[in-house]
Amino acid sequence: MQAPAQVPFSEGNELLSKTDDSPASDNCIRLPDDLLVRHGELEGYLASQLSVGRLNAIHDWLWRAGLPGRVQPLHHQKVLRRNILVTERIDLHLVWTDDNIFIKPLAPFLLQYAFFAQHICPNLSLLPSALGFLHTYTKLIQHRTDFILALELRLLPPDVTWSAWNRFRLDLLTNITHSQQINKRYHYGELRLSRLNSTYRLHKRSWRGGYFLVYTRYQSFFTANFEWLLLAFAYYSVALSALQVLLSANQGYDNTNRVLGGISLALGSASILSVFLALLIMALLFMTLSILNENFARRRRADVEHDFDLNEYKAYGVKA
């Protein structure tokens, strides 16, 4: 099933109308946001704005980093205490870390009917990416609070109204309904950066860089990746202290203070036992959660192996 080469919104519901009909120059074309691009470079520019080839290269493993259709509205990103970071990189759109999520603004050339029909629809390699990108915004901006946040963050053109957005969004939901219409990257929603990095290192042999590194200093890198060493040293110190207590307690049995020696022996043994129990419980908990999450992700992965209804999935990743 080939993606239909048609504009996913009506001309009457476009969000950015053509207001400047003056020619840019003989060698340039004027984009809807007044950006000038040379004629021979237009396709390359559109590809830089829409191509998600790096994620498609590891598509079979994206289930480790995210769930199908899971895109949460802007207001809920704030509920999760995430900072919304605006990026112009399409390969970072909806990629998140512990307290940040990257979101790319809606490109103005996707909001104008004439430009979309002339330059996006004929390009069948970019059309699915454009449709998938547009569809993510039907989930990001669902409520008036989402719309206000989008305007504050300049994710939408400033003159777009709430009623105009609703009409535009309804057109998208009506015309973009099945997974085969969109680029396969957008079968998944939000993607966790740490798992993207580990997946990219493993399957693309990119050991040094990974998918995207947010560290600008060695201190940040070591803080983020080696905090577990502090915990290990803490347990190690407790174990060594307990062993010292045990040795002292054994010597105490040779002296007259047998009661104090017995208490020290019991406390030392309990300390060592508690360390091993804590490590065992943490390991079992980690393994259990990992297995449950992986099984859940594998079940949901089946959804992207066949054509499915994109609008079955609510903002929180739950079927209607």
Short mmCIF file of N, CA, C and O in Angstrom, two decimals, residues 244-315:
data_model
loop_
_atom_site.label_atom_id
_atom_site.label_comp_id
_atom_site.label_asym_id
_atom_site.label_seq_id
_atom_site.Cartn_x
_atom_site.Cartn_y
_atom_site.Cartn_z
N GLN A 244 35.92 -6.09 59.96
CA GLN A 244 36.79 -5.64 61.06
C GLN A 244 36.12 -5.88 62.41
O GLN A 244 36.76 -6.28 63.38
N VAL A 245 34.82 -5.64 62.45
CA VAL A 245 34.08 -5.88 63.69
C VAL A 245 34.11 -7.36 64.05
O VAL A 245 34.27 -7.74 65.22
N LEU A 246 33.94 -8.22 63.03
CA LEU A 246 33.97 -9.66 63.28
C LEU A 246 35.32 -10.11 63.82
O LEU A 246 35.40 -10.93 64.74
N LEU A 247 36.39 -9.60 63.23
CA LEU A 247 37.72 -9.96 63.71
C LEU A 247 37.93 -9.51 65.15
O LEU A 247 38.48 -10.25 65.99
N SER A 248 37.49 -8.30 65.46
CA SER A 248 37.62 -7.81 66.84
C SER A 248 36.77 -8.62 67.79
O SER A 248 37.17 -8.90 68.92
N ALA A 249 35.59 -9.02 67.32
CA ALA A 249 34.70 -9.80 68.18
C ALA A 249 35.31 -11.16 68.49
O ALA A 249 35.20 -11.67 69.62
N ASN A 250 35.93 -11.79 67.49
CA ASN A 250 36.57 -13.08 67.74
C ASN A 250 37.69 -12.98 68.76
O ASN A 250 37.89 -13.86 69.60
N GLN A 251 38.43 -11.88 68.70
CA GLN A 251 39.47 -11.66 69.70
C GLN A 251 38.86 -11.41 71.07
O GLN A 251 39.42 -11.80 72.10
N GLY A 252 37.69 -10.82 71.09
CA GLY A 252 37.03 -10.54 72.36
C GLY A 252 36.65 -11.79 73.11
O GLY A 252 36.54 -11.78 74.34
N TYR A 253 36.44 -12.91 72.38
CA TYR A 253 36.07 -14.14 73.06
C TYR A 253 37.24 -14.70 73.89
O TYR A 253 37.05 -15.49 74.79
N ASP A 254 38.42 -14.27 73.54
CA ASP A 254 39.57 -14.75 74.31
C ASP A 254 39.75 -13.96 75.60
O ASP A 254 40.52 -14.34 76.46
N ASN A 255 39.08 -12.88 75.72
CA ASN A 255 39.16 -12.04 76.90
C ASN A 255 37.93 -12.25 77.78
O ASN A 255 37.10 -13.13 77.52
N THR A 256 37.82 -11.43 78.77
CA THR A 256 36.71 -11.61 79.73
C THR A 256 35.40 -11.02 79.25
O THR A 256 34.33 -11.44 79.69
N ASN A 257 35.43 -10.06 78.31
CA ASN A 257 34.21 -9.38 77.89
C ASN A 257 33.54 -10.17 76.75
O ASN A 257 33.52 -9.76 75.61
N ARG A 258 33.00 -11.32 77.12
CA ARG A 258 32.37 -12.18 76.11
C ARG A 258 31.03 -11.62 75.63
O ARG A 258 30.64 -11.85 74.49
N VAL A 259 30.30 -10.89 76.47
CA VAL A 259 28.99 -10.35 76.07
C VAL A 259 29.15 -9.32 74.96
O VAL A 259 28.48 -9.36 73.92
N LEU A 260 30.10 -8.38 75.17
CA LEU A 260 30.34 -7.36 74.15
C LEU A 260 30.85 -8.00 72.86
O LEU A 260 30.48 -7.59 71.76
N GLY A 261 31.69 -9.02 73.01
CA GLY A 261 32.18 -9.71 71.82
C GLY A 261 31.06 -10.39 71.05
O GLY A 261 31.04 -10.38 69.82
N GLY A 262 30.10 -11.00 71.77
CA GLY A 262 28.98 -11.66 71.11
C GLY A 262 28.09 -10.67 70.37
O GLY A 262 27.61 -10.93 69.26
N ILE A 263 27.86 -9.49 71.00
CA ILE A 263 27.05 -8.46 70.33
C ILE A 263 27.74 -7.98 69.06
O ILE A 263 27.12 -7.82 68.01
N SER A 264 29.03 -7.74 69.15
CA SER A 264 29.78 -7.27 67.99
C SER A 264 29.76 -8.31 66.87
O SER A 264 29.62 -7.98 65.68
N LEU A 265 29.86 -9.60 67.27
CA LEU A 265 29.82 -10.67 66.28
C LEU A 265 28.47 -10.71 65.57
O LEU A 265 28.39 -10.85 64.34
N ALA A 266 27.40 -10.55 66.34
CA ALA A 266 26.06 -10.58 65.75
C ALA A 266 25.84 -9.39 64.82
O ALA A 266 25.30 -9.53 63.71
N LEU A 267 26.23 -8.18 65.27
CA LEU A 267 26.04 -6.99 64.45
C LEU A 267 26.88 -7.05 63.17
O LEU A 267 26.43 -6.65 62.10
N GLY A 268 28.10 -7.53 63.29
CA GLY A 268 28.95 -7.65 62.11
C GLY A 268 28.38 -8.62 61.09
O GLY A 268 28.37 -8.35 59.89
N SER A 269 27.91 -9.77 61.60
CA SER A 269 27.30 -10.75 60.70
C SER A 269 26.04 -10.19 60.04
O SER A 269 25.80 -10.39 58.84
N ALA A 270 25.23 -9.48 60.83
CA ALA A 270 24.02 -8.89 60.28
C ALA A 270 24.34 -7.84 59.23
O ALA A 270 23.63 -7.71 58.21
N SER A 271 25.40 -7.06 59.43
CA SER A 271 25.78 -6.03 58.46
C SER A 271 26.16 -6.66 57.12
O SER A 271 25.72 -6.22 56.05
N ILE A 272 27.00 -7.69 57.18
CA ILE A 272 27.41 -8.35 55.95
C ILE A 272 26.20 -9.00 55.25
O ILE A 272 26.03 -8.91 54.03
N LEU A 273 25.34 -9.65 56.05
CA LEU A 273 24.16 -10.29 55.47
C LEU A 273 23.24 -9.26 54.83
O LEU A 273 22.68 -9.50 53.75
N SER A 274 23.07 -8.10 55.48
CA SER A 274 22.18 -7.07 54.93
C SER A 274 22.72 -6.51 53.61
O SER A 274 21.95 -6.21 52.70
N VAL A 275 24.05 -6.40 53.51
CA VAL A 275 24.65 -5.93 52.24
C VAL A 275 24.32 -6.90 51.11
O VAL A 275 23.87 -6.51 50.03
N PHE A 276 24.55 -8.19 51.37
CA PHE A 276 24.29 -9.18 50.33
C PHE A 276 22.79 -9.28 50.00
O PHE A 276 22.41 -9.45 48.84
N LEU A 277 21.93 -9.16 51.02
CA LEU A 277 20.49 -9.19 50.77
C LEU A 277 20.05 -7.99 49.94
O LEU A 277 19.22 -8.12 49.04
N ALA A 278 20.61 -6.81 50.28
CA ALA A 278 20.24 -5.61 49.52
C ALA A 278 20.67 -5.75 48.06
O ALA A 278 19.90 -5.42 47.14
N LEU A 279 21.87 -6.25 47.82
CA LEU A 279 22.34 -6.45 46.46
C LEU A 279 21.48 -7.48 45.73
O LEU A 279 21.15 -7.31 44.54
N LEU A 280 21.10 -8.55 46.43
CA LEU A 280 20.28 -9.58 45.82
C LEU A 280 18.90 -9.04 45.46
O LEU A 280 18.38 -9.28 44.36
N ILE A 281 18.28 -8.29 46.38
CA ILE A 281 16.95 -7.72 46.13
C ILE A 281 17.00 -6.74 44.95
O ILE A 281 16.12 -6.75 44.07
N MET A 282 18.02 -5.89 44.92
CA MET A 282 18.15 -4.93 43.82
C MET A 282 18.33 -5.66 42.48
O MET A 282 17.74 -5.27 41.47
N ALA A 283 19.14 -6.72 42.48
CA ALA A 283 19.36 -7.48 41.24
C ALA A 283 18.07 -8.15 40.78
O ALA A 283 17.73 -8.12 39.59
N LEU A 284 17.34 -8.79 41.73
CA LEU A 284 16.08 -9.44 41.36
C LEU A 284 15.05 -8.44 40.88
O LEU A 284 14.32 -8.69 39.91
N LEU A 285 14.97 -7.27 41.54
CA LEU A 285 14.02 -6.24 41.13
C LEU A 285 14.35 -5.72 39.74
O LEU A 285 13.46 -5.56 38.89
N PHE A 286 15.63 -5.49 39.49
CA PHE A 286 16.05 -5.00 38.17
C PHE A 286 15.73 -6.04 37.09
O PHE A 286 15.21 -5.70 36.02
N MET A 287 16.01 -7.31 37.36
CA MET A 287 15.75 -8.34 36.37
C MET A 287 14.26 -8.49 36.11
O MET A 287 13.82 -8.63 34.97
N THR A 288 13.44 -8.42 37.18
CA THR A 288 12.00 -8.56 37.03
C THR A 288 11.42 -7.42 36.19
O THR A 288 10.64 -7.65 35.26
N LEU A 289 11.81 -6.18 36.54
CA LEU A 289 11.30 -5.03 35.78
C LEU A 289 11.77 -5.07 34.33
O LEU A 289 11.01 -4.75 33.41
N SER A 290 13.02 -5.49 34.12
CA SER A 290 13.54 -5.56 32.76
C SER A 290 12.77 -6.59 31.93
O SER A 290 12.41 -6.33 30.78
N ILE A 291 12.51 -7.75 32.52
CA ILE A 291 11.78 -8.80 31.80
C ILE A 291 10.35 -8.36 31.50
O ILE A 291 9.84 -8.54 30.38
N LEU A 292 9.67 -7.76 32.49
CA LEU A 292 8.31 -7.30 32.28
C LEU A 292 8.24 -6.22 31.20
O LEU A 292 7.37 -6.26 30.32
N ASN A 293 9.16 -5.25 31.28
CA ASN A 293 9.15 -4.18 30.29
C ASN A 293 9.48 -4.70 28.89
O ASN A 293 8.89 -4.28 27.89
N GLU A 294 10.42 -5.64 28.82
CA GLU A 294 10.78 -6.18 27.51
C GLU A 294 9.65 -7.00 26.91
O GLU A 294 9.36 -6.91 25.72
N ASN A 295 8.97 -7.79 27.73
CA ASN A 295 7.83 -8.56 27.23
C ASN A 295 6.71 -7.65 26.76
O ASN A 295 6.08 -7.89 25.73
N PHE A 296 6.45 -6.56 27.53
CA PHE A 296 5.42 -5.61 27.13
C PHE A 296 5.79 -4.93 25.82
O PHE A 296 4.96 -4.77 24.91
N ALA A 297 7.06 -4.54 25.70
CA ALA A 297 7.51 -3.88 24.47
C ALA A 297 7.44 -4.83 23.28
O ALA A 297 7.09 -4.42 22.17
N ARG A 298 7.75 -6.10 23.49
CA ARG A 298 7.68 -7.07 22.39
C ARG A 298 6.25 -7.27 21.93
O ARG A 298 5.98 -7.42 20.73
N ARG A 299 5.30 -7.29 22.88
CA ARG A 299 3.90 -7.42 22.49
C ARG A 299 3.44 -6.23 21.68
O ARG A 299 2.72 -6.37 20.68
N ARG A 300 3.85 -5.04 22.11
CA ARG A 300 3.47 -3.84 21.38
C ARG A 300 4.21 -3.74 20.05
O ARG A 300 3.72 -3.11 19.11
N ARG A 301 5.39 -4.36 19.97
CA ARG A 301 6.15 -4.32 18.72
C ARG A 301 5.38 -4.98 17.60
O ARG A 301 5.53 -4.64 16.42
N ALA A 302 4.53 -5.97 17.94
CA ALA A 302 3.75 -6.65 16.91
C ALA A 302 2.85 -5.68 16.15
O ALA A 302 2.50 -5.92 14.99
N ASP A 303 2.51 -4.55 16.80
CA ASP A 303 1.64 -3.57 16.15
C ASP A 303 2.32 -2.90 14.96
O ASP A 303 1.64 -2.43 14.04
N VAL A 304 3.63 -2.79 14.98
CA VAL A 304 4.32 -2.10 13.90
C VAL A 304 4.73 -3.05 12.78
O VAL A 304 5.36 -2.63 11.81
N GLU A 305 4.39 -4.31 12.90
CA GLU A 305 4.73 -5.27 11.86
C GLU A 305 3.61 -5.44 10.85
O GLU A 305 3.72 -6.21 9.90
N HIS A 306 2.51 -4.72 11.04
CA HIS A 306 1.43 -4.72 10.07
C HIS A 306 0.76 -3.35 10.13
O HIS A 306 1.02 -2.53 11.00
N ASP A 307 -0.07 -3.09 9.14
CA ASP A 307 -0.75 -1.80 9.07
C ASP A 307 -1.74 -1.69 10.23
O ASP A 307 -2.58 -2.56 10.44
N PHE A 308 -1.65 -0.62 11.00
CA PHE A 308 -2.56 -0.43 12.14
C PHE A 308 -3.09 0.99 12.16
O PHE A 308 -2.52 1.90 11.55
N ASP A 309 -4.19 1.16 12.84
CA ASP A 309 -4.85 2.46 12.92
C ASP A 309 -4.08 3.36 13.87
O ASP A 309 -4.03 3.10 15.07
N LEU A 310 -3.53 4.45 13.34
CA LEU A 310 -2.74 5.36 14.18
C LEU A 310 -3.57 5.99 15.27
O LEU A 310 -3.08 6.27 16.36
N ASN A 311 -4.83 6.22 15.01
CA ASN A 311 -5.68 6.95 15.95
C ASN A 311 -6.30 6.05 17.01
O ASN A 311 -7.12 6.50 17.81
N GLU A 312 -5.92 4.74 16.99
CA GLU A 312 -6.33 3.88 18.10
C GLU A 312 -5.62 4.28 19.38
O GLU A 312 -6.10 4.03 20.47
N TYR A 313 -4.45 4.88 19.24
CA TYR A 313 -3.60 5.13 20.39
C TYR A 313 -3.83 6.51 20.96
O TYR A 313 -3.73 7.51 20.27
N LYS A 314 -4.14 6.53 22.23
CA LYS A 314 -4.31 7.79 22.93
C LYS A 314 -2.95 8.38 23.27
O LYS A 314 -1.92 7.78 23.04
N ALA A 315 -2.98 9.57 23.88
CA ALA A 315 -1.73 10.28 24.17
C ALA A 315 -0.86 9.51 25.15
O ALA A 315 0.34 9.64 25.14
#
